[in-house]
mmCIF file of C-alpha atoms and ligand atoms in Angstrom:
data_model
loop_
_atom_site.group_PDB
_atom_site.id
_atom_site.type_symbol
_atom_site.label_atom_id
_atom_site.label_comp_id
_atom_site.label_asym_id
_atom_site.label_seq_id
_atom_site.Cartn_x
_atom_site.Cartn_y
_atom_site.Cartn_z
ATOM 1 C CA UNK W 328 36.233 -38.245 14.092
ATOM 2 C CA UNK W 329 38.335 -39.287 11.155
ATOM 3 C CA UNK W 330 37.312 -38.020 7.762
ATOM 4 C CA UNK W 331 36.582 -34.340 7.382
ATOM 5 C CA UNK W 332 33.454 -34.854 5.333
ATOM 6 C CA UNK W 333 31.799 -37.642 7.338
ATOM 7 C CA UNK W 334 29.045 -35.594 9.060
ATOM 8 C CA UNK W 335 28.627 -33.643 5.830
ATOM 9 C CA UNK W 336 27.855 -36.845 3.951
ATOM 10 C CA UNK W 337 25.301 -37.727 6.622
ATOM 11 C CA UNK W 338 23.516 -34.416 6.117
ATOM 12 C CA UNK W 339 23.384 -34.973 2.387
ATOM 13 C CA UNK W 340 21.739 -38.348 2.927
ATOM 14 C CA UNK W 341 19.063 -36.694 5.117
ATOM 15 C CA UNK W 342 20.096 -38.244 8.456
ATOM 16 C CA UNK W 343 20.022 -36.422 11.774
ATOM 17 C CA UNK W 344 23.357 -35.208 13.185
ATOM 18 C CA UNK W 345 24.441 -36.520 16.570
ATOM 19 C CA UNK W 346 25.739 -34.063 19.178
ATOM 20 C CA UNK W 347 29.242 -35.397 18.644
ATOM 21 C CA UNK W 348 29.063 -34.836 14.885
ATOM 22 C CA UNK W 349 27.638 -31.355 15.330
ATOM 23 C CA UNK W 350 30.408 -30.457 17.762
ATOM 24 C CA UNK W 351 32.975 -31.749 15.320
ATOM 25 C CA UNK W 352 31.489 -29.659 12.520
ATOM 26 C CA UNK W 353 31.299 -26.526 14.655
ATOM 27 C CA UNK W 354 34.948 -26.888 15.640
ATOM 28 C CA UNK W 355 36.507 -28.264 12.469
ATOM 29 C CA UNK W 356 34.416 -27.723 9.392
ATOM 30 C CA UNK W 357 35.472 -25.141 6.840
ATOM 31 C CA UNK W 358 33.061 -22.228 6.625
ATOM 32 C CA UNK W 359 32.215 -22.828 2.975
ATOM 33 C CA UNK W 360 31.486 -26.499 3.649
ATOM 34 C CA UNK W 361 29.260 -25.692 6.623
ATOM 35 C CA UNK W 362 27.554 -22.901 4.681
ATOM 36 C CA UNK W 363 26.891 -25.224 1.751
ATOM 37 C CA UNK W 364 25.218 -27.775 4.039
ATOM 38 C CA UNK W 365 23.018 -25.081 5.597
ATOM 39 C CA UNK W 366 22.183 -23.715 2.145
ATOM 40 C CA UNK W 367 21.151 -27.145 0.862
ATOM 41 C CA UNK W 368 19.146 -27.836 4.004
ATOM 42 C CA UNK W 369 17.284 -24.516 3.842
ATOM 43 C CA UNK W 370 16.546 -24.904 0.117
ATOM 44 C CA UNK W 371 15.118 -28.377 0.708
ATOM 45 C CA UNK W 372 12.868 -27.010 3.445
ATOM 46 C CA UNK W 373 11.899 -23.622 1.981
ATOM 47 C CA UNK W 374 13.113 -23.368 -1.598
ATOM 48 C CA UNK W 375 14.271 -19.804 -2.215
ATOM 49 C CA UNK W 376 11.562 -18.233 -0.054
ATOM 50 C CA UNK W 377 12.618 -15.828 2.692
ATOM 51 C CA UNK W 378 9.896 -14.572 5.014
ATOM 52 C CA UNK W 379 9.272 -11.186 6.598
ATOM 53 C CA UNK W 380 6.336 -9.627 8.427
ATOM 54 C CA UNK W 381 4.790 -6.289 9.431
ATOM 55 C CA UNK W 382 5.298 -5.978 13.154
ATOM 56 C CA UNK W 383 6.041 -3.708 16.052
ATOM 57 C CA UNK W 384 7.574 -4.423 19.412
ATOM 58 C CA UNK W 385 6.008 -3.029 22.538
ATOM 59 C CA UNK W 386 8.346 -2.704 25.514
ATOM 60 C CA UNK W 387 6.003 -1.428 28.223
ATOM 61 C CA UNK W 388 8.769 -0.986 30.791
ATOM 62 C CA UNK W 389 12.500 -1.480 31.263
ATOM 63 C CA UNK W 390 12.158 -1.561 35.061
ATOM 64 C CA UNK W 391 13.355 -5.017 36.029
ATOM 65 C CA UNK W 392 13.878 -6.973 39.222
ATOM 66 C CA UNK W 393 16.803 -8.826 37.619
ATOM 67 C CA UNK W 394 20.257 -7.605 36.650
ATOM 68 C CA UNK W 395 21.429 -9.938 33.905
ATOM 69 C CA UNK W 396 25.059 -9.119 33.254
ATOM 70 C CA UNK W 397 24.660 -9.013 29.457
ATOM 71 C CA UNK W 398 21.629 -6.721 29.575
ATOM 72 C CA UNK W 399 21.952 -3.046 28.646
ATOM 73 C CA UNK W 400 18.206 -2.403 28.835
ATOM 74 C CA UNK W 401 17.047 -2.883 32.433
ATOM 75 C CA UNK W 402 16.940 -0.060 35.000
ATOM 76 C CA UNK W 403 15.743 0.459 38.577
ATOM 77 C CA UNK W 404 12.550 2.464 39.073
ATOM 78 C CA UNK W 405 13.421 6.146 39.407
ATOM 79 C CA UNK W 406 16.538 5.933 37.202
ATOM 80 C CA UNK W 407 16.757 8.710 34.602
ATOM 81 C CA UNK W 408 16.616 6.154 31.753
ATOM 82 C CA UNK W 409 13.785 4.045 33.217
ATOM 83 C CA UNK W 410 10.371 4.038 31.546
ATOM 84 C CA UNK W 411 6.986 2.640 32.407
ATOM 85 C CA UNK W 412 4.305 3.252 29.773
ATOM 86 C CA UNK W 413 0.818 4.286 30.786
ATOM 87 C CA UNK W 414 -2.225 2.572 29.295
ATOM 88 C CA UNK W 415 -2.899 5.592 27.100
ATOM 89 C CA UNK W 416 0.679 5.588 25.797
ATOM 90 C CA UNK W 417 0.303 1.908 24.901
ATOM 91 C CA UNK W 418 -3.039 2.687 23.242
ATOM 92 C CA UNK W 419 -1.373 5.353 21.102
ATOM 93 C CA UNK W 420 1.278 2.883 19.965
ATOM 94 C CA UNK W 421 -1.307 0.251 19.092
ATOM 95 C CA UNK W 422 -3.369 2.813 17.146
ATOM 96 C CA UNK W 423 -0.352 3.906 15.170
ATOM 97 C CA UNK W 424 0.606 0.262 14.483
ATOM 98 C CA UNK W 425 -2.908 -0.390 13.205
ATOM 99 C CA UNK W 426 -2.733 2.515 10.827
ATOM 100 C CA UNK W 427 0.588 1.103 9.546
ATOM 101 C CA UNK W 428 -1.129 -2.234 8.841
ATOM 102 C CA UNK W 429 0.930 -4.392 11.218
ATOM 103 C CA UNK W 430 -0.094 -8.021 11.632
ATOM 104 C CA UNK W 431 1.870 -8.704 14.843
ATOM 105 C CA UNK W 432 2.614 -7.006 18.142
ATOM 106 C CA UNK W 433 5.580 -8.488 20.015
ATOM 107 C CA UNK W 434 5.451 -7.544 23.715
ATOM 108 C CA UNK W 435 8.434 -8.005 26.028
ATOM 109 C CA UNK W 436 9.980 -5.849 28.705
ATOM 110 C CA UNK W 437 11.572 -5.735 32.106
ATOM 111 C CA UNK W 438 10.224 -7.944 34.887
ATOM 112 C CA UNK W 439 8.438 -5.170 36.781
ATOM 113 C CA UNK W 440 8.188 -5.840 40.527
ATOM 114 C CA UNK W 441 4.543 -4.715 40.799
ATOM 115 C CA UNK W 442 2.959 -6.373 37.746
ATOM 116 C CA UNK W 443 1.230 -9.719 37.921
ATOM 117 C CA UNK W 444 -0.730 -11.980 35.599
ATOM 118 C CA UNK W 445 -3.978 -10.045 36.011
ATOM 119 C CA UNK W 446 -2.345 -6.766 35.024
ATOM 120 C CA UNK W 447 -0.971 -8.324 31.839
ATOM 121 C CA UNK W 448 -4.169 -10.241 31.032
ATOM 122 C CA UNK W 449 -6.041 -6.951 31.199
ATOM 123 C CA UNK W 450 -3.408 -5.319 28.965
ATOM 124 C CA UNK W 451 -3.761 -8.096 26.380
ATOM 125 C CA UNK W 452 -7.579 -7.891 26.384
ATOM 126 C CA UNK W 453 -7.352 -4.150 25.900
ATOM 127 C CA UNK W 454 -4.983 -4.521 22.934
ATOM 128 C CA UNK W 455 -7.046 -7.355 21.447
ATOM 129 C CA UNK W 456 -10.202 -5.228 21.653
ATOM 130 C CA UNK W 457 -8.450 -2.435 19.801
ATOM 131 C CA UNK W 458 -6.778 -4.752 17.279
ATOM 132 C CA UNK W 459 -8.755 -7.991 17.031
ATOM 133 C CA UNK W 460 -7.031 -9.172 13.861
ATOM 134 C CA UNK W 461 -3.502 -8.599 15.098
ATOM 135 C CA UNK W 462 -1.448 -11.526 16.430
ATOM 136 C CA UNK W 463 -0.080 -10.961 19.943
ATOM 137 C CA UNK W 464 3.254 -12.653 20.606
ATOM 138 C CA UNK W 465 4.085 -11.790 24.179
ATOM 139 C CA UNK W 466 6.302 -12.301 27.232
ATOM 140 C CA UNK W 467 9.467 -14.306 27.701
ATOM 141 C CA UNK W 468 9.333 -17.439 29.837
ATOM 142 C CA UNK W 469 11.017 -15.430 32.596
ATOM 143 C CA UNK W 470 8.326 -12.725 32.571
ATOM 144 C CA UNK W 471 5.619 -15.394 32.440
ATOM 145 C CA UNK W 472 7.021 -17.295 35.391
ATOM 146 C CA UNK W 473 7.227 -14.104 37.463
ATOM 147 C CA UNK W 474 3.690 -12.950 36.653
ATOM 148 C CA UNK W 475 2.197 -16.408 37.329
ATOM 149 C CA UNK W 476 4.009 -16.693 40.666
ATOM 150 C CA UNK W 477 3.110 -13.169 41.736
ATOM 151 C CA UNK W 478 -0.561 -13.902 41.105
ATOM 152 C CA UNK W 479 -0.199 -17.313 42.749
ATOM 153 C CA UNK W 480 -1.541 -19.025 39.650
ATOM 154 C CA UNK W 481 -0.264 -22.379 38.381
ATOM 155 C CA UNK W 482 1.399 -22.389 34.918
ATOM 156 C CA UNK W 483 -1.363 -24.142 32.931
ATOM 157 C CA UNK W 484 -4.043 -21.984 34.494
ATOM 158 C CA UNK W 485 -1.874 -18.921 33.782
ATOM 159 C CA UNK W 486 -1.682 -19.824 30.097
ATOM 160 C CA UNK W 487 -5.437 -20.429 29.966
ATOM 161 C CA UNK W 488 -6.038 -16.937 31.374
ATOM 162 C CA UNK W 489 -3.584 -15.259 29.006
ATOM 163 C CA UNK W 490 -4.869 -17.181 25.999
ATOM 164 C CA UNK W 491 -8.439 -16.152 26.631
ATOM 165 C CA UNK W 492 -7.210 -12.558 27.090
ATOM 166 C CA UNK W 493 -5.631 -12.629 23.615
ATOM 167 C CA UNK W 494 -2.184 -14.254 23.813
ATOM 168 C CA UNK W 495 -1.488 -15.977 20.489
ATOM 169 C CA UNK W 496 2.133 -17.072 20.849
ATOM 170 C CA UNK W 497 5.224 -16.688 23.023
ATOM 171 C CA UNK W 498 8.553 -15.248 21.844
ATOM 172 C CA UNK W 499 11.853 -17.019 22.377
ATOM 173 C CA UNK W 500 13.620 -14.728 24.826
ATOM 174 C CA UNK W 501 15.118 -15.600 28.187
ATOM 175 C CA UNK W 502 16.704 -18.856 26.999
ATOM 176 C CA UNK W 503 20.221 -17.343 26.942
ATOM 177 C CA UNK W 504 22.442 -20.423 27.204
ATOM 178 C CA UNK W 505 21.232 -23.535 28.989
ATOM 179 C CA UNK W 506 24.528 -24.559 30.649
ATOM 180 C CA UNK W 507 23.834 -23.712 34.303
ATOM 181 C CA UNK W 508 27.443 -22.763 35.090
ATOM 182 C CA UNK W 509 27.531 -20.164 32.336
ATOM 183 C CA UNK W 510 24.007 -19.070 33.227
ATOM 184 C CA UNK W 511 25.185 -18.384 36.783
ATOM 185 C CA UNK W 512 27.922 -16.149 35.410
ATOM 186 C CA UNK W 513 25.848 -14.168 32.911
ATOM 187 C CA UNK W 514 22.406 -14.048 34.546
ATOM 188 C CA UNK W 515 22.685 -15.391 38.099
ATOM 189 C CA UNK W 516 19.218 -14.300 39.243
ATOM 190 C CA UNK W 517 17.315 -15.443 36.191
ATOM 191 C CA UNK W 518 15.336 -18.677 36.265
ATOM 192 C CA UNK W 519 17.071 -21.913 35.322
ATOM 193 C CA UNK W 520 17.149 -23.560 31.925
ATOM 194 C CA UNK W 521 14.774 -26.156 33.344
ATOM 195 C CA UNK W 522 12.276 -23.417 34.181
ATOM 196 C CA UNK W 523 12.508 -21.944 30.655
ATOM 197 C CA UNK W 524 11.828 -25.393 29.189
ATOM 198 C CA UNK W 525 8.970 -26.057 31.587
ATOM 199 C CA UNK W 526 7.212 -22.820 30.573
ATOM 200 C CA UNK W 527 7.654 -23.488 26.852
ATOM 201 C CA UNK W 528 6.489 -27.075 27.183
ATOM 202 C CA UNK W 529 3.395 -25.887 29.057
ATOM 203 C CA UNK W 530 2.721 -23.305 26.325
ATOM 204 C CA UNK W 531 2.925 -26.036 23.676
ATOM 205 C CA UNK W 532 0.671 -28.352 25.671
ATOM 206 C CA UNK W 533 -1.861 -25.514 25.924
ATOM 207 C CA UNK W 534 -1.822 -25.015 22.157
ATOM 208 C CA UNK W 535 0.336 -21.887 22.206
ATOM 209 C CA UNK W 536 3.238 -21.958 19.731
ATOM 210 C CA UNK W 537 6.538 -20.442 20.812
ATOM 211 C CA UNK W 538 9.939 -19.454 19.494
ATOM 212 C CA UNK W 539 13.340 -20.281 20.942
ATOM 213 C CA UNK W 540 16.505 -18.195 21.179
ATOM 214 C CA UNK W 541 20.137 -18.718 22.116
ATOM 215 C CA UNK W 542 22.372 -15.897 23.315
ATOM 216 C CA UNK W 543 25.853 -16.690 21.979
ATOM 217 C CA UNK W 544 29.236 -15.017 21.741
ATOM 218 C CA UNK W 545 29.954 -14.419 25.453
ATOM 219 C CA UNK W 546 31.421 -17.050 27.808
ATOM 220 C CA UNK W 547 29.986 -20.174 26.214
ATOM 221 C CA UNK W 548 32.038 -23.003 24.712
ATOM 222 C CA UNK W 549 31.237 -24.949 21.512
ATOM 223 C CA UNK W 550 30.005 -27.751 23.802
ATOM 224 C CA UNK W 551 27.524 -25.322 25.409
ATOM 225 C CA UNK W 552 26.182 -24.352 21.988
ATOM 226 C CA UNK W 553 25.577 -27.975 21.028
ATOM 227 C CA UNK W 554 24.035 -28.723 24.427
ATOM 228 C CA UNK W 555 21.630 -25.785 24.023
ATOM 229 C CA UNK W 556 20.588 -26.859 20.529
ATOM 230 C CA UNK W 557 20.196 -30.450 21.626
ATOM 231 C CA UNK W 558 17.905 -29.557 24.539
ATOM 232 C CA UNK W 559 15.702 -27.588 22.122
ATOM 233 C CA UNK W 560 15.684 -30.377 19.533
ATOM 234 C CA UNK W 561 14.622 -32.911 22.174
ATOM 235 C CA UNK W 562 11.724 -30.749 23.386
ATOM 236 C CA UNK W 563 10.645 -30.134 19.807
ATOM 237 C CA UNK W 564 10.610 -33.907 19.198
ATOM 238 C CA UNK W 565 8.152 -34.220 22.081
ATOM 239 C CA UNK W 566 5.849 -31.241 21.429
ATOM 240 C CA UNK W 567 6.426 -29.808 17.938
ATOM 241 C CA UNK W 568 5.535 -26.398 19.404
ATOM 242 C CA UNK W 569 8.516 -24.291 18.266
ATOM 243 C CA UNK W 570 8.004 -22.256 15.112
ATOM 244 C CA UNK W 571 11.325 -20.570 14.835
ATOM 245 C CA UNK W 572 14.847 -20.467 16.267
ATOM 246 C CA UNK W 573 16.643 -17.153 16.679
ATOM 247 C CA UNK W 574 20.354 -17.101 17.511
ATOM 248 C CA UNK W 575 21.047 -13.761 19.255
ATOM 249 C CA UNK W 576 24.566 -12.365 19.005
ATOM 250 C CA UNK W 577 25.862 -10.903 22.255
ATOM 251 C CA UNK W 578 26.350 -7.104 21.920
ATOM 252 C CA UNK W 579 28.646 -5.543 24.468
ATOM 253 C CA UNK W 580 27.713 -1.888 24.921
ATOM 254 C CA UNK W 581 27.015 -0.523 28.405
ATOM 255 C CA UNK W 582 26.427 -3.691 30.413
ATOM 256 C CA UNK W 583 28.227 -5.696 33.101
ATOM 257 C CA UNK W 584 29.958 -7.902 30.512
ATOM 258 C CA UNK W 585 31.210 -5.010 28.379
ATOM 259 C CA UNK W 586 34.816 -6.193 28.809
ATOM 260 C CA UNK W 587 34.038 -9.120 26.514
ATOM 261 C CA UNK W 588 34.795 -8.463 22.866
ATOM 262 C CA UNK W 589 32.030 -9.152 20.391
ATOM 263 C CA UNK W 590 32.620 -12.158 18.159
ATOM 264 C CA UNK W 591 33.603 -11.539 14.533
ATOM 265 C CA UNK W 592 30.888 -12.028 11.919
ATOM 266 C CA UNK W 593 32.488 -15.213 10.689
ATOM 267 C CA UNK W 594 31.461 -16.806 14.008
ATOM 268 C CA UNK W 595 27.855 -15.712 13.394
ATOM 269 C CA UNK W 596 27.889 -17.478 10.043
ATOM 270 C CA UNK W 597 29.092 -20.706 11.684
ATOM 271 C CA UNK W 598 26.483 -20.531 14.456
ATOM 272 C CA UNK W 599 23.620 -19.956 12.023
ATOM 273 C CA UNK W 600 24.738 -22.642 9.578
ATOM 274 C CA UNK W 601 25.258 -25.206 12.318
ATOM 275 C CA UNK W 602 21.908 -24.350 13.936
ATOM 276 C CA UNK W 603 20.182 -24.855 10.593
ATOM 277 C CA UNK W 604 21.526 -28.319 10.014
ATOM 278 C CA UNK W 605 21.286 -29.533 13.626
ATOM 279 C CA UNK W 606 17.750 -28.294 14.363
ATOM 280 C CA UNK W 607 16.154 -30.410 11.677
ATOM 281 C CA UNK W 608 12.759 -30.278 13.408
ATOM 282 C CA UNK W 609 12.380 -26.503 13.938
ATOM 283 C CA UNK W 610 11.031 -25.151 10.667
ATOM 284 C CA UNK W 611 12.338 -21.566 10.620
ATOM 285 C CA UNK W 612 15.624 -19.804 11.381
ATOM 286 C CA UNK W 613 15.480 -16.053 11.892
ATOM 287 C CA UNK W 614 18.192 -13.503 11.126
ATOM 288 C CA UNK W 615 16.915 -10.732 13.386
ATOM 289 C CA UNK W 616 18.157 -7.623 11.624
ATOM 290 C CA UNK W 617 17.702 -5.028 14.435
ATOM 291 C CA UNK W 618 20.248 -7.006 16.461
ATOM 292 C CA UNK W 619 22.632 -8.064 13.680
ATOM 293 C CA UNK W 620 22.449 -5.038 11.409
ATOM 294 C CA UNK W 621 21.090 -5.195 7.866
ATOM 295 C CA UNK W 622 24.279 -6.327 5.999
ATOM 296 C CA UNK W 623 25.016 -9.255 8.340
ATOM 297 C CA UNK W 624 21.352 -10.314 8.467
ATOM 298 C CA UNK W 625 21.317 -10.259 4.644
ATOM 299 C CA UNK W 626 24.476 -12.395 4.480
ATOM 300 C CA UNK W 627 22.999 -14.927 6.930
ATOM 301 C CA UNK W 628 20.236 -15.668 4.423
ATOM 302 C CA UNK W 629 22.892 -17.603 2.514
ATOM 303 C CA UNK W 630 23.879 -19.491 5.695
ATOM 304 C CA UNK W 631 20.555 -21.131 6.512
ATOM 305 C CA UNK W 632 18.327 -18.265 7.719
ATOM 306 C CA UNK W 633 14.933 -18.082 5.993
ATOM 307 C CA UNK W 634 13.232 -15.360 8.053
ATOM 308 C CA UNK W 635 14.224 -11.693 8.213
ATOM 309 C CA UNK W 636 11.663 -10.658 10.859
ATOM 310 C CA UNK W 637 9.813 -7.441 10.302
ATOM 311 C CA UNK W 638 9.262 -3.770 9.764
ATOM 312 C CA UNK W 639 9.657 -2.964 13.519
ATOM 313 C CA UNK W 640 8.782 0.723 13.013
ATOM 314 C CA UNK W 641 11.357 1.988 15.510
ATOM 315 C CA UNK W 642 9.672 0.230 18.410
ATOM 316 C CA UNK W 643 12.459 -1.661 20.191
ATOM 317 C CA UNK W 644 15.346 -0.423 22.336
ATOM 318 C CA UNK W 645 16.846 -3.690 23.674
ATOM 319 C CA UNK W 646 19.489 -3.926 20.951
ATOM 320 C CA UNK W 647 20.187 -0.264 20.250
ATOM 321 C CA UNK W 648 20.902 0.120 23.982
ATOM 322 C CA UNK W 649 23.295 -2.852 23.710
ATOM 323 C CA UNK W 650 25.271 -1.284 20.842
ATOM 324 C CA UNK W 651 23.514 -2.576 17.724
ATOM 325 C CA UNK W 652 24.137 -0.480 14.601
ATOM 326 C CA UNK W 653 20.437 0.238 14.108
ATOM 327 C CA UNK W 654 19.687 3.016 16.573
ATOM 328 C CA UNK W 655 16.080 3.527 15.443
ATOM 329 C CA UNK W 656 15.304 0.224 13.729
ATOM 330 C CA UNK W 657 12.554 0.400 11.155
ATOM 331 C CA UNK W 658 12.157 -0.614 7.515
ATOM 332 C CA UNK W 659 9.428 -0.369 4.947
ATOM 333 C CA UNK W 660 8.279 -3.607 3.351
ATOM 334 C CA UNK W 661 9.754 -2.244 0.113
ATOM 335 C CA UNK W 662 13.189 -1.945 1.713
ATOM 336 C CA UNK W 663 12.974 -5.420 3.267
ATOM 337 C CA UNK W 664 11.911 -6.962 -0.045
ATOM 338 C CA UNK W 665 14.790 -5.226 -1.825
ATOM 339 C CA UNK W 666 17.339 -6.606 0.638
ATOM 340 C CA UNK W 667 15.969 -10.149 0.373
ATOM 341 C CA UNK W 668 15.723 -10.035 -3.414
ATOM 342 C CA UNK W 669 19.205 -8.558 -3.809
ATOM 343 C CA UNK W 670 20.530 -11.732 -2.155
ATOM 344 C CA UNK W 671 18.706 -13.833 -4.746
ATOM 345 C CA UNK W 672 15.706 -14.960 -2.683
ATOM 346 C CA UNK W 673 11.940 -14.697 -3.075
ATOM 347 C CA UNK W 674 10.659 -12.173 -0.539
ATOM 348 C CA UNK W 675 7.499 -13.606 0.980
ATOM 349 C CA UNK W 676 5.283 -11.779 3.443
ATOM 350 C CA UNK W 677 4.038 -14.025 6.269
ATOM 351 C CA UNK W 678 1.767 -13.858 9.268
ATOM 352 C CA UNK W 679 3.039 -14.838 12.698
ATOM 353 C CA UNK W 680 2.394 -18.541 12.078
ATOM 354 C CA UNK W 681 4.226 -18.507 8.743
ATOM 355 C CA UNK W 682 1.126 -18.556 6.566
ATOM 356 C CA UNK W 683 1.925 -16.675 3.395
ATOM 357 C CA UNK W 684 0.161 -13.362 2.818
ATOM 358 C CA UNK W 685 -0.468 -12.067 -0.658
HETATM 359 O O1 V47 T 38 16.520 -13.008 26.186
HETATM 360 C C1 V47 T 38 19.501 -8.995 25.823
HETATM 361 C C2 V47 T 38 18.730 -10.880 24.347
HETATM 362 C C3 V47 T 38 16.533 -11.433 24.331
HETATM 363 C C4 V47 T 38 21.402 -8.556 24.888
HETATM 364 O O2 V47 T 38 10.814 -14.677 19.403
HETATM 365 C C5 V47 T 38 20.764 -9.552 24.151
HETATM 366 O O3 V47 T 38 10.676 -13.701 17.457
HETATM 367 C C6 V47 T 38 22.497 -9.612 22.701
HETATM 368 O O4 V47 T 38 14.217 -12.991 22.664
HETATM 369 N N1 V47 T 38 23.205 -8.677 23.379
HETATM 370 C C7 V47 T 38 15.135 -10.894 24.170
HETATM 371 N N2 V47 T 38 21.294 -10.073 23.061
HETATM 372 C C8 V47 T 38 14.765 -10.737 22.709
HETATM 373 C C9 V47 T 38 14.242 -11.953 22.059
HETATM 374 C C10 V47 T 38 13.718 -11.938 20.667
HETATM 375 C C11 V47 T 38 14.182 -11.013 19.757
HETATM 376 C C12 V47 T 38 13.659 -11.022 18.472
HETATM 377 C C13 V47 T 38 12.683 -11.909 18.083
HETATM 378 C C14 V47 T 38 12.244 -12.841 19.006
HETATM 379 C C15 V47 T 38 11.175 -13.802 18.613
HETATM 380 C C16 V47 T 38 12.752 -12.866 20.305
HETATM 381 O O5 V47 T 38 17.460 -10.446 23.923
HETATM 382 C C17 V47 T 38 16.986 -11.792 25.709
HETATM 383 C C18 V47 T 38 18.482 -11.854 25.497
HETATM 384 O O6 V47 T 38 18.856 -13.129 25.051
HETATM 385 N N3 V47 T 38 19.610 -9.796 24.771
HETATM 386 N N4 V47 T 38 20.618 -8.215 25.915
HETATM 387 C C19 V47 T 38 22.688 -8.123 24.474
HETATM 388 N N5 V47 T 38 23.405 -7.242 25.153
#
């Protein structure tokens, strides 16, 4: 590509970037230029609003049949650090979340060898009975595929069962990076990119909105990043079912890829800004603070992110076990609002479908 500002001019005129232009920008654009485009794009879409919510994560178990090389969370049954919550333990957590006024419970965990669709449907019904007004966002595509297969239930039927048990939406995990060669190196046993897409498409077709993620900062190339974003943009053109995109920065503590250095924060800014301008059809971009740390998540609000995620209430271990700065992540809404407002934005509480709450 010739002129440095060619794709930039295209963005300003409201046209969609091609893969080639996006790749050029990711490789060649100055950070300020890329940041400015993402800023303009986000302001056009959301003004100065930045969203947050009141949520907890529930990680019922870290016992997992897979050994993804980037994962610091999974353990074999019987390991000293393995956990497997009982129903009453889960009940306690839901009760405490209710008394904290949460509006969302995000459930993900290890792919437990003994748990199938019926186990999880019963868990969802139980939680929904206790907390009928709370949105349940649950299970990565990889967990869903395993539980459907184990119960010998076809995907659409599986979603119908989970939806009637209380599933409201599906989180974005398990996407990692869609290039199959890299996937084989970082998570050889995990389902393919095609499988991840198939599950999300089926969720959308069954009226269940989902999120999408991308694990970056490990072995992937700039081409792999653009490929990943492009696959998501194409599916979104067909279904419109993605609410939010969440780039997840690879953290290197205590896993089988620990030899890889973490990328510097300047790379995070580029990934977020580029994602914002390329994914013109996915409304929200989340800076997930428990993974990134509060200062970096705050900075990313000026590079296209418009969602800070939530209060968390010290309920997730995936990222603290992987080396994230936040060892017991939790914030009050007051603290979240202060961070957002200090960066010059309008802190706006949302529900899980991005309706504003007063
Ligand atoms: O798929 C695991 C990632 C994901 C590491 O939908 C790691 O709102 C970095 O998807 N370094 C699960 N990342 C979490 C997830 C998520 C998180 C927050 C919000 C939402 C949402 C979804 O966590 C996994 C994997 O990509 N992950 N280990 C690690 N060492």
